Structure formats: C-alpha cells, structure tokens
Tab-separated table of C-alpha atoms in Angstrom:
chain	number	residue	atom	x	y	z
A	1	UNK	CA	59.709	42.113	-11.710
A	2	UNK	CA	56.701	43.694	-10.112
A	3	UNK	CA	55.457	41.055	-8.519
A	4	UNK	CA	58.397	40.531	-7.025
A	5	UNK	CA	58.814	44.354	-5.475
A	6	UNK	CA	55.569	44.189	-4.435
A	7	UNK	CA	55.725	40.773	-2.328
A	8	UNK	CA	59.398	42.369	-0.742
A	9	UNK	CA	56.882	45.924	-0.159
A	10	UNK	CA	54.299	44.174	2.215
A	11	UNK	CA	56.636	41.925	3.701
A	12	UNK	CA	58.363	45.059	4.781
A	13	UNK	CA	55.517	46.953	6.202
A	14	UNK	CA	54.926	43.555	7.811
A	15	UNK	CA	58.211	43.172	9.530
A	16	UNK	CA	58.061	47.638	10.344
A	17	UNK	CA	55.112	46.211	12.344
A	18	UNK	CA	56.657	43.465	13.922
A	19	UNK	CA	59.672	45.235	14.854
A	20	UNK	CA	58.037	48.379	16.272
A	21	UNK	CA	56.223	46.422	19.650
A	22	UNK	CA	60.113	45.208	20.624
A	23	UNK	CA	61.868	48.502	20.437
A	24	UNK	CA	59.069	50.049	22.320
A	25	UNK	CA	60.839	48.054	25.322
A	26	UNK	CA	64.447	49.341	24.696
A	27	UNK	CA	65.561	50.736	27.271
A	28	UNK	CA	66.888	53.904	25.475
A	29	UNK	CA	63.833	54.385	22.970
A	30	UNK	CA	62.308	57.031	22.549
A	31	UNK	CA	60.112	58.048	19.267
A	32	UNK	CA	60.080	61.921	19.644
A	33	UNK	CA	60.999	65.387	21.800
A	34	UNK	CA	58.176	64.882	23.270
A	35	UNK	CA	59.064	61.658	24.827
A	36	UNK	CA	62.331	63.039	25.889
A	37	UNK	CA	61.453	66.187	27.324
A	38	UNK	CA	59.010	63.225	29.476
A	39	UNK	CA	62.349	61.396	30.531
A	40	UNK	CA	63.972	65.222	31.260
A	41	UNK	CA	61.209	65.896	33.720
A	42	UNK	CA	61.562	62.844	35.426
A	43	UNK	CA	65.311	63.785	36.527
A	44	UNK	CA	66.066	63.953	40.453
A	45	UNK	CA	68.114	67.008	41.154
A	46	UNK	CA	71.296	66.201	39.181
A	47	UNK	CA	74.841	67.016	41.405
A	48	UNK	CA	77.320	70.076	40.688
A	49	UNK	CA	79.346	67.462	38.925
A	50	UNK	CA	76.632	66.367	36.328
A	51	UNK	CA	77.155	66.812	32.663
A	52	UNK	CA	75.388	66.201	29.331
A	53	UNK	CA	76.369	64.996	25.963
A	54	UNK	CA	75.003	63.682	23.014
A	55	UNK	CA	76.655	61.041	20.074
A	56	UNK	CA	76.546	60.602	16.329
A	57	UNK	CA	76.090	57.906	13.923
A	58	UNK	CA	78.917	57.597	10.998
A	59	UNK	CA	76.960	56.874	8.455
A	60	UNK	CA	74.668	54.810	10.342
A	61	UNK	CA	72.553	52.734	7.969
A	62	UNK	CA	75.382	52.144	5.336
A	63	UNK	CA	77.612	50.732	7.753
A	64	UNK	CA	75.479	48.446	9.809
A	65	UNK	CA	77.024	44.699	8.627
A	66	UNK	CA	73.997	42.779	7.222
A	67	UNK	CA	75.667	39.878	8.058
A	68	UNK	CA	76.633	40.620	12.170
A	69	UNK	CA	73.144	42.576	12.108
A	70	UNK	CA	71.591	39.121	10.959
A	71	UNK	CA	73.501	37.734	13.865
A	72	UNK	CA	73.417	39.451	16.558
A	73	UNK	CA	69.558	40.191	16.101
A	74	UNK	CA	68.924	35.792	15.733
A	75	UNK	CA	70.640	35.792	18.997
A	76	UNK	CA	68.839	39.043	20.090
A	77	UNK	CA	65.090	37.420	19.369
A	78	UNK	CA	65.596	33.347	20.905
A	79	UNK	CA	67.430	34.727	24.679
A	80	UNK	CA	66.136	38.098	25.505
A	81	UNK	CA	63.387	38.152	27.945
A	82	UNK	CA	62.135	41.475	26.043
A	83	UNK	CA	60.718	38.949	23.454
A	84	UNK	CA	59.828	35.889	25.181
A	85	UNK	CA	56.501	36.690	23.823
A	86	UNK	CA	57.471	35.429	20.444
A	87	UNK	CA	56.414	31.572	19.453
A	88	UNK	CA	58.960	30.620	17.525
A	89	UNK	CA	57.580	30.153	13.575
A	90	UNK	CA	56.810	34.033	14.580
A	91	UNK	CA	60.540	34.548	14.853
A	92	UNK	CA	61.854	32.332	12.610
A	93	UNK	CA	59.238	34.452	9.946
A	94	UNK	CA	60.827	38.085	11.623
A	95	UNK	CA	64.252	36.528	10.762
A	96	UNK	CA	63.835	35.166	6.906
A	97	UNK	CA	61.092	38.094	6.436
A	98	UNK	CA	65.025	40.295	7.797
A	99	UNK	CA	67.110	38.429	5.428
A	100	UNK	CA	65.270	39.048	2.147
A	101	UNK	CA	64.715	42.096	2.271
A	102	UNK	CA	68.346	43.527	3.651
A	103	UNK	CA	70.100	40.976	0.892
A	104	UNK	CA	67.092	41.891	-2.472
A	105	UNK	CA	67.296	45.387	-1.928
A	106	UNK	CA	66.657	46.663	-5.573
A	107	UNK	CA	65.946	50.160	-6.846
A	108	UNK	CA	65.953	52.195	-10.294
A	109	UNK	CA	67.255	55.149	-11.447
A	110	UNK	CA	65.877	56.850	-14.416
A	111	UNK	CA	66.539	53.605	-17.081
A	112	UNK	CA	68.468	51.969	-14.856
A	113	UNK	CA	68.369	48.993	-11.559
A	114	UNK	CA	70.342	47.984	-9.316
A	115	UNK	CA	70.980	46.432	-6.207
A	116	UNK	CA	71.805	47.383	-2.669
A	117	UNK	CA	75.629	45.179	-1.526
A	118	UNK	CA	76.504	47.241	1.610
A	119	UNK	CA	74.160	48.041	4.669
A	120	UNK	CA	71.171	48.506	5.526
A	121	UNK	CA	68.265	48.413	3.126
A	122	UNK	CA	67.565	52.242	2.107
A	123	UNK	CA	64.100	53.809	2.028
A	124	UNK	CA	62.300	49.987	3.170
A	125	UNK	CA	59.445	50.619	6.284
A	126	UNK	CA	61.494	48.360	8.811
A	127	UNK	CA	64.801	50.709	8.146
A	128	UNK	CA	64.981	52.606	11.129
A	129	UNK	CA	63.821	50.054	13.972
A	130	UNK	CA	66.310	47.280	11.978
A	131	UNK	CA	68.350	50.391	12.907
A	132	UNK	CA	67.607	51.142	16.375
A	133	UNK	CA	67.477	47.393	17.461
A	134	UNK	CA	70.607	46.063	15.705
A	135	UNK	CA	72.386	48.261	18.014
A	136	UNK	CA	70.440	48.721	21.368
A	137	UNK	CA	71.405	45.111	21.442
A	138	UNK	CA	74.729	46.352	22.224
A	139	UNK	CA	73.623	49.061	24.754
A	140	UNK	CA	71.955	46.385	26.024
A	141	UNK	CA	75.456	45.289	27.124
A	142	UNK	CA	77.298	48.689	28.599
A	143	UNK	CA	79.639	47.364	31.519
A	144	UNK	CA	77.148	48.314	35.003
A	145	UNK	CA	79.875	50.189	36.077
A	146	UNK	CA	79.383	52.778	33.004
A	147	UNK	CA	75.413	52.139	33.440
A	148	UNK	CA	75.488	53.662	36.876
A	149	UNK	CA	77.454	57.289	35.759
A	150	UNK	CA	74.654	57.833	34.191
A	151	UNK	CA	71.109	58.636	34.887
A	152	UNK	CA	69.706	59.267	31.629
A	153	UNK	CA	70.750	57.535	28.237
A	154	UNK	CA	68.661	57.839	25.221
A	155	UNK	CA	68.735	57.278	21.546
A	156	UNK	CA	66.442	58.324	18.570
A	157	UNK	CA	67.814	55.985	15.579
A	158	UNK	CA	71.253	57.680	14.762
A	159	UNK	CA	71.207	60.182	17.660
A	160	UNK	CA	71.718	59.565	21.128
A	161	UNK	CA	71.915	61.704	24.197
A	162	UNK	CA	72.885	61.378	27.628
A	163	UNK	CA	74.326	62.586	31.073
A	164	UNK	CA	77.249	61.967	32.466
A	165	UNK	CA	78.178	61.679	36.126
A	166	UNK	CA	81.752	59.936	35.474
A	167	UNK	CA	85.410	61.621	34.654
A	168	UNK	CA	86.530	61.895	31.568
A	169	UNK	CA	88.788	58.992	31.714
A	170	UNK	CA	85.430	57.140	32.117
A	171	UNK	CA	83.973	59.211	29.420
A	172	UNK	CA	86.488	57.785	26.739
A	173	UNK	CA	86.409	54.390	28.244
A	174	UNK	CA	82.467	54.612	27.314
A	175	UNK	CA	83.173	55.931	24.063
A	176	UNK	CA	85.689	53.479	23.519
A	177	UNK	CA	83.613	50.629	24.416
A	178	UNK	CA	80.997	52.390	21.781
A	179	UNK	CA	82.713	52.491	18.952
A	180	UNK	CA	83.163	48.147	19.864
A	181	UNK	CA	80.356	46.814	17.936
A	182	UNK	CA	80.691	45.827	14.284
A	183	UNK	CA	82.289	48.150	11.950
A	184	UNK	CA	79.419	51.316	13.230
A	185	UNK	CA	81.382	54.062	14.644
A	186	UNK	CA	79.769	57.205	16.751
A	187	UNK	CA	80.788	61.065	17.489
A	188	UNK	CA	80.685	62.177	20.339
A	189	UNK	CA	80.114	66.380	21.390
A	190	UNK	CA	82.368	66.943	24.654
A	191	UNK	CA	81.534	67.411	28.114
A	192	UNK	CA	78.741	70.600	28.467
A	193	UNK	CA	76.213	71.597	29.788
A	194	UNK	CA	74.444	72.476	27.067
A	195	UNK	CA	73.435	70.361	23.548
A	196	UNK	CA	71.180	70.351	20.149
A	197	UNK	CA	69.339	67.284	20.679
A	198	UNK	CA	66.276	67.078	17.774
A	199	UNK	CA	64.470	69.280	17.739
A	200	UNK	CA	65.405	70.705	21.118
A	201	UNK	CA	68.082	72.927	23.422
A	202	UNK	CA	68.694	70.994	26.901
A	203	UNK	CA	70.423	73.209	28.699
A	204	UNK	CA	72.043	71.977	32.208
A	205	UNK	CA	71.301	74.993	34.858
A	206	UNK	CA	72.065	74.003	38.387
A	207	UNK	CA	70.428	70.756	39.903
A	208	UNK	CA	68.044	70.554	36.724
A	209	UNK	CA	67.837	70.589	33.156
A	210	UNK	CA	66.176	73.109	31.051
A	211	UNK	CA	64.197	73.039	26.605
A	212	UNK	CA	63.513	75.415	25.267
A	213	UNK	CA	63.319	75.060	21.074
A	214	UNK	CA	65.858	74.520	18.717
A	215	UNK	CA	65.902	76.387	15.776
A	216	UNK	CA	68.351	76.282	12.784
A	217	UNK	CA	70.151	79.687	11.738
A	218	UNK	CA	69.615	79.300	8.276
A	219	UNK	CA	66.431	78.608	9.117
A	220	UNK	CA	63.329	80.768	6.326
A	221	UNK	CA	60.565	79.501	7.741
A	222	UNK	CA	58.919	79.237	4.812
A	223	UNK	CA	55.416	78.871	6.116
A	224	UNK	CA	52.664	79.207	3.221
A	225	UNK	CA	51.753	82.741	2.042
A	226	UNK	CA	47.846	83.115	1.839
A	227	UNK	CA	48.000	84.059	-1.791
A	228	UNK	CA	48.664	80.354	-1.901
A	229	UNK	CA	45.819	78.010	-2.868
A	230	UNK	CA	45.876	75.778	-0.170
A	231	UNK	CA	42.669	73.903	2.468
A	232	UNK	CA	40.941	75.596	4.875
A	233	UNK	CA	43.012	73.894	7.795
A	234	UNK	CA	45.801	74.314	6.556
A	235	UNK	CA	46.906	77.569	8.561
A	236	UNK	CA	44.896	76.183	11.583
A	237	UNK	CA	46.513	72.992	11.615
A	238	UNK	CA	50.047	74.839	11.653
A	239	UNK	CA	49.814	76.993	14.529
A	240	UNK	CA	47.311	74.717	16.075
A	241	UNK	CA	50.715	72.301	15.684
A	242	UNK	CA	53.196	75.208	16.200
A	243	UNK	CA	51.892	76.287	19.397
A	244	UNK	CA	51.155	72.964	20.904
A	245	UNK	CA	55.101	72.106	20.107
A	246	UNK	CA	56.532	75.241	21.666
A	247	UNK	CA	54.566	74.707	24.465
A	248	UNK	CA	55.517	71.104	24.947
A	249	UNK	CA	58.737	71.389	24.986
A	250	UNK	CA	59.773	74.663	26.849
A	251	UNK	CA	61.055	75.010	30.015
A	252	UNK	CA	60.378	78.293	30.778
A	253	UNK	CA	57.221	80.594	30.471
A	254	UNK	CA	60.289	82.787	29.283
A	255	UNK	CA	61.263	81.115	26.566
A	256	UNK	CA	57.827	80.114	25.537
A	257	UNK	CA	56.692	83.541	25.349
A	258	UNK	CA	60.130	84.574	22.900
A	259	UNK	CA	58.770	81.533	20.420
A	260	UNK	CA	55.633	82.382	20.077
A	261	UNK	CA	56.213	85.476	18.809
A	262	UNK	CA	58.587	84.864	16.840
A	263	UNK	CA	56.200	83.113	14.918
A	264	UNK	CA	53.627	85.418	14.832
A	265	UNK	CA	56.000	87.910	13.768
A	266	UNK	CA	57.380	85.574	10.519
A	267	UNK	CA	53.632	84.410	9.718
A	268	UNK	CA	52.977	88.301	9.789
A	269	UNK	CA	56.188	88.702	7.604
A	270	UNK	CA	54.895	85.572	5.370
A	271	UNK	CA	51.660	88.227	4.448
A	272	UNK	CA	49.350	87.201	7.037
A	273	UNK	CA	46.721	89.447	8.540
A	274	UNK	CA	46.196	90.313	12.503
A	275	UNK	CA	43.093	89.881	12.023
A	276	UNK	CA	43.262	86.332	10.811
A	277	UNK	CA	45.832	85.055	12.536
A	278	UNK	CA	43.693	86.449	15.916
A	279	UNK	CA	41.276	83.509	16.336
A	280	UNK	CA	43.371	80.959	15.285
A	281	UNK	CA	45.846	81.440	18.274
A	282	UNK	CA	43.623	82.072	20.802
A	283	UNK	CA	41.998	78.715	19.801
A	284	UNK	CA	45.351	77.121	19.499
A	285	UNK	CA	45.965	78.180	23.415
A	286	UNK	CA	42.912	76.380	24.178
A	287	UNK	CA	43.901	72.867	22.322
A	288	UNK	CA	47.502	73.314	23.658
A	289	UNK	CA	46.387	70.458	26.649
A	290	UNK	CA	44.995	68.145	24.252
A	291	UNK	CA	45.679	65.842	22.785
A	292	UNK	CA	44.340	63.965	19.847
A	293	UNK	CA	41.361	61.075	20.319
A	294	UNK	CA	42.437	57.997	18.978
A	295	UNK	CA	40.275	56.330	16.795
A	296	UNK	CA	39.198	53.131	16.470
A	297	UNK	CA	38.575	52.874	12.836
A	298	UNK	CA	40.301	50.597	10.944
A	299	UNK	CA	42.126	50.366	7.754
A	300	UNK	CA	40.057	47.939	6.922
A	301	UNK	CA	36.868	50.293	7.271
A	302	UNK	CA	38.522	53.424	5.398
A	303	UNK	CA	38.887	54.807	2.043
A	304	UNK	CA	40.753	58.039	0.352
A	305	UNK	CA	40.038	59.907	-1.861
A	306	UNK	CA	43.125	61.973	-3.139
A	307	UNK	CA	42.108	65.256	-5.205
A	308	UNK	CA	44.655	67.868	-6.172
A	309	UNK	CA	43.011	70.960	-4.180
A	310	UNK	CA	41.020	74.105	-5.986
A	311	UNK	CA	39.151	76.528	-3.947
A	312	UNK	CA	36.793	76.586	-6.528
A	313	UNK	CA	35.968	72.828	-5.947
A	314	UNK	CA	33.828	71.623	-3.604
A	315	UNK	CA	34.180	71.698	-0.194
A	316	UNK	CA	35.142	68.307	1.269
A	317	UNK	CA	32.179	68.792	4.097
A	318	UNK	CA	29.813	68.454	0.680
A	319	UNK	CA	32.240	65.464	-1.006
A	320	UNK	CA	31.297	63.741	2.492
A	321	UNK	CA	27.664	64.495	2.492
A	322	UNK	CA	26.988	62.943	-0.902
A	323	UNK	CA	29.080	59.519	0.159
A	324	UNK	CA	27.044	59.679	3.077
A	325	UNK	CA	23.671	59.394	1.068
A	326	UNK	CA	24.211	58.324	-1.964
A	327	UNK	CA	27.387	55.358	-1.046
A	328	UNK	CA	27.356	54.660	3.050
A	329	UNK	CA	24.286	54.780	3.994
A	330	UNK	CA	21.563	55.487	0.983
A	331	UNK	CA	18.019	55.720	0.437
A	332	UNK	CA	15.749	52.438	0.303
A	333	UNK	CA	19.673	51.113	-0.367
A	334	UNK	CA	21.978	48.415	0.628
A	335	UNK	CA	23.978	50.325	2.923
A	336	UNK	CA	27.920	49.993	1.292
A	337	UNK	CA	29.588	48.408	5.248
A	338	UNK	CA	27.041	45.453	4.187
A	339	UNK	CA	27.365	44.904	0.512
A	340	UNK	CA	28.568	41.970	-0.232
A	341	UNK	CA	30.958	40.413	-2.910
A	342	UNK	CA	31.452	37.639	-5.148
A	343	UNK	CA	32.822	35.041	-1.895
A	344	UNK	CA	29.783	36.991	0.100
A	345	UNK	CA	32.447	38.617	2.317
A	346	UNK	CA	31.070	42.729	3.468
A	347	UNK	CA	32.707	45.601	2.447
A	348	UNK	CA	32.962	47.028	5.854
A	349	UNK	CA	34.270	50.150	4.165
A	350	UNK	CA	31.398	53.240	6.407
A	351	UNK	CA	34.744	55.967	6.147
A	352	UNK	CA	35.868	58.006	3.504
A	353	UNK	CA	38.530	60.386	4.288
A	354	UNK	CA	39.330	63.120	1.628
A	355	UNK	CA	43.435	63.596	1.173
A	356	UNK	CA	43.954	66.780	-0.793
A	357	UNK	CA	47.101	67.593	-2.817
A	358	UNK	CA	48.520	70.140	-4.020
A	359	UNK	CA	48.416	70.845	-8.342
A	360	UNK	CA	51.415	71.006	-9.969
A	361	UNK	CA	53.238	74.461	-9.392
A	362	UNK	CA	55.796	76.071	-11.294
A	363	UNK	CA	58.602	74.240	-8.728
A	364	UNK	CA	57.019	71.254	-10.457
A	365	UNK	CA	57.947	72.511	-14.038
A	366	UNK	CA	61.488	73.969	-13.507
A	367	UNK	CA	62.843	71.169	-10.943
A	368	UNK	CA	61.214	68.015	-12.284
A	369	UNK	CA	62.216	64.861	-9.732
A	370	UNK	CA	61.458	61.970	-11.640
A	371	UNK	CA	64.553	61.955	-14.441
A	372	UNK	CA	62.912	60.201	-16.953
A	373	UNK	CA	60.657	63.644	-17.737
A	374	UNK	CA	63.968	65.100	-17.857
A	375	UNK	CA	64.964	65.862	-21.837
A	376	UNK	CA	67.949	64.021	-23.139
A	377	UNK	CA	70.088	61.109	-22.697
A	378	UNK	CA	69.252	58.328	-19.939
A	379	UNK	CA	71.342	57.166	-17.331
A	380	UNK	CA	72.123	54.532	-18.557
A	381	UNK	CA	73.827	56.276	-21.637
A	382	UNK	CA	76.352	57.530	-18.129
A	383	UNK	CA	76.512	54.905	-16.749
A	384	UNK	CA	76.418	52.119	-18.818
A	385	UNK	CA	79.435	50.561	-21.379
A	386	UNK	CA	77.006	47.822	-22.678
A	387	UNK	CA	74.996	51.223	-24.213
A	388	UNK	CA	75.127	51.588	-27.991
A	389	UNK	CA	75.419	55.143	-27.746
A	390	UNK	CA	74.950	58.691	-25.328
A	391	UNK	CA	70.788	59.230	-26.512
A	392	UNK	CA	69.850	55.551	-26.822
A	393	UNK	CA	68.920	52.787	-24.912
A	394	UNK	CA	70.965	51.096	-22.581
A	395	UNK	CA	70.787	47.171	-23.205
A	396	UNK	CA	71.394	45.798	-19.781
A	397	UNK	CA	68.881	47.089	-17.189
A	398	UNK	CA	70.425	45.456	-14.493
A	399	UNK	CA	74.053	47.219	-13.915
C-alpha cells in the first residue's frame, strides 16, 4: 500500500547513504569521467608494449543474482578491513534493509502492479551502489599476477577501463576470471591504443595517455533555442558547464580549441547571436578552473518553491526578497527559523531555493509519459486474464 511504499522509499534512501562511503573506498571505484582523467594524468610513462581495453557488463542489474549478492555482501561487510568502522547493529541494519529492498520491489504500470522477481531492484536509490559493491568484492580477489599487469583499472558501475601490460593469453585469463562470479558476464574490447569510455576518447600516444571529448555521431545537439521560455541562467549555466567539461577532459590544447569552436557553431546554428554568446563565453573562460563552494546548510534548513517558469512572472530575486522580508526576518515578528511547533521545536528554515520547471509543451500533449492519461483500454485489458472485457477494469490489480 501507500504507507509501505513510502517506508521502502525512505529505507532505500537510507541504504544508499550507507553504501556510498563504502563504495568510495573501493580501489576500482570512480564516480565520474573527471575522476578517471585525474587518475590518467597521474600514470607514469608506459612501456612500448602497453595496451588499453574496456569492458561492458551484459545486463548488469538483471544479471545480479539476489541470493548470491546478499551472501557475498554480508560476508564482505563482516570481514573486510574497509568496513571495520561498521558496528554490528549497523551492519545488520544494512543487510536487513538490502534484503527488503531487493526482494520486495513493487512498481506500477498503468492500472497494474508488479513485483520484481529477478535481479537488482530497478529504480531504487541504492541500485547503483549495490551493483558497484557486488562486483567490487570479486575485483578485490583478482590474482596478484593479473593485478600487477594493470597499472590502472577503474569501473563506473557496468563500464570498466584498464591499461594492460601482459600478453594476449594473460588477457584471456583475466577475462575468464572476471566472468567467473555469479551469473554476471562481461564483454571486452580488443587490446588496442584508442577506446571510447564514458564521455571521453582515450588514446595511447607513445608512453602517455591522451583524452578528448567523445561525441556520438548521431548527437543532434538540440540546445535550448533563444525563443524558448527558460530562466535567464539556463544559457549561462549551459555554456559555463560545457566549457568547464571541455577543459577538464581534454589533454591537448588543439583538441580543446576544436571542441570550443564546435560548441560556438552549434549554439549559433540554434539561433543565438554572437553578441549574446560573447560575454557568456568570456565569463566561462574566466571561471573554467574554479569549483563551486560547498554549502554548509543542510536539507533541514531549506525549502524549495517549485514554480513553472514564465517570463511575465516576478523574477527569482523578487521572490527571494519577499521571503527574506516577510518570512525569514519579518519586521517586529519572530523570525521563521525561531518559530516553534507544538512540541517546542524550532522551525529552523532559513533558506529558500526557487526550483523552476517548464510548463507543459506540445511534446507533453502529443507524447504523454503516463499511459493512464491516454485514451483507450487500460493495461490490464491486455495482460490480465481476469479482465472482464478489453475496456473494463482489472479484477485483480496484482498480476
């Protein structure tokens, strides 16, 4: 029911929070292509016989046996030095939560409800960390002679990248060992000097690895057009983010210049004028090496105002001004953070974030995301044998 679903969601969020610091300590773990680029830059000169390779899991989420995963993760949490900080009650709570989430995943499709029977609980917050941790346990047991042949080995959930110094026969031995863990299987690229991994192209250039931006040939680059009704900061955020990404992930200045020129041309083709783009590019270049400061506020002192964006509505600075003057620090009244509830606890809310979202457009009208909003028979009329007719409701909502 509704309460059970809410409990499972909160439990999923809690489990994800517990698994993230564990996964962050794993030797093969990376959380972004930028982290991999930093690892690549630290690699010393490679010998002439070095190669690179990638691997891709075959349906990772659906091919993780829940029984096997719960068994090996429980043993890992109890025995691994990486988990020595876990108390016995916390470890048991993690395993109990994991069992509930991975064996009781219910979801809705139209007017029908389903229970997932095989694999990782799709759509739940801890699914990526659960899958990452599961196979990392096997990676920690790689034979030492194979580990010595990989100066770098990293994995982002179901995509791996490595540098190989061994022979083709030893590479085959590595593949056989990696595919000997539960029912999960991996497909490997050939040993080569250039691969596309995540959003980078990585090439072996003599003794060094070079990187540049990987762009799919069929990418249409459909950036927001200038006549679209979107907040003023959307375009500057897009340009600043793309410039920072190019500088971070590109090794050679020539490749960096090419990527920047391509981005400029694509935005011009979308209809933006050079006069509008020039100051945004200039500020993007100035801020390309900076990182956003971490905020010290917590989720408990912040409220979000979700509003559809419209250029005729009051701008966000006006809304923030009203929040400060009328709520957070009203004249002659108790400030909002110090207001107390019936249990004598302070409200604590001192920060407002305005979260704009777009209003409905033609795509929402012509291609609705929710199947129950469309005309025609419900889902149960097609899949439920208990349905009285193709247009009537299902007698049994659980299939």
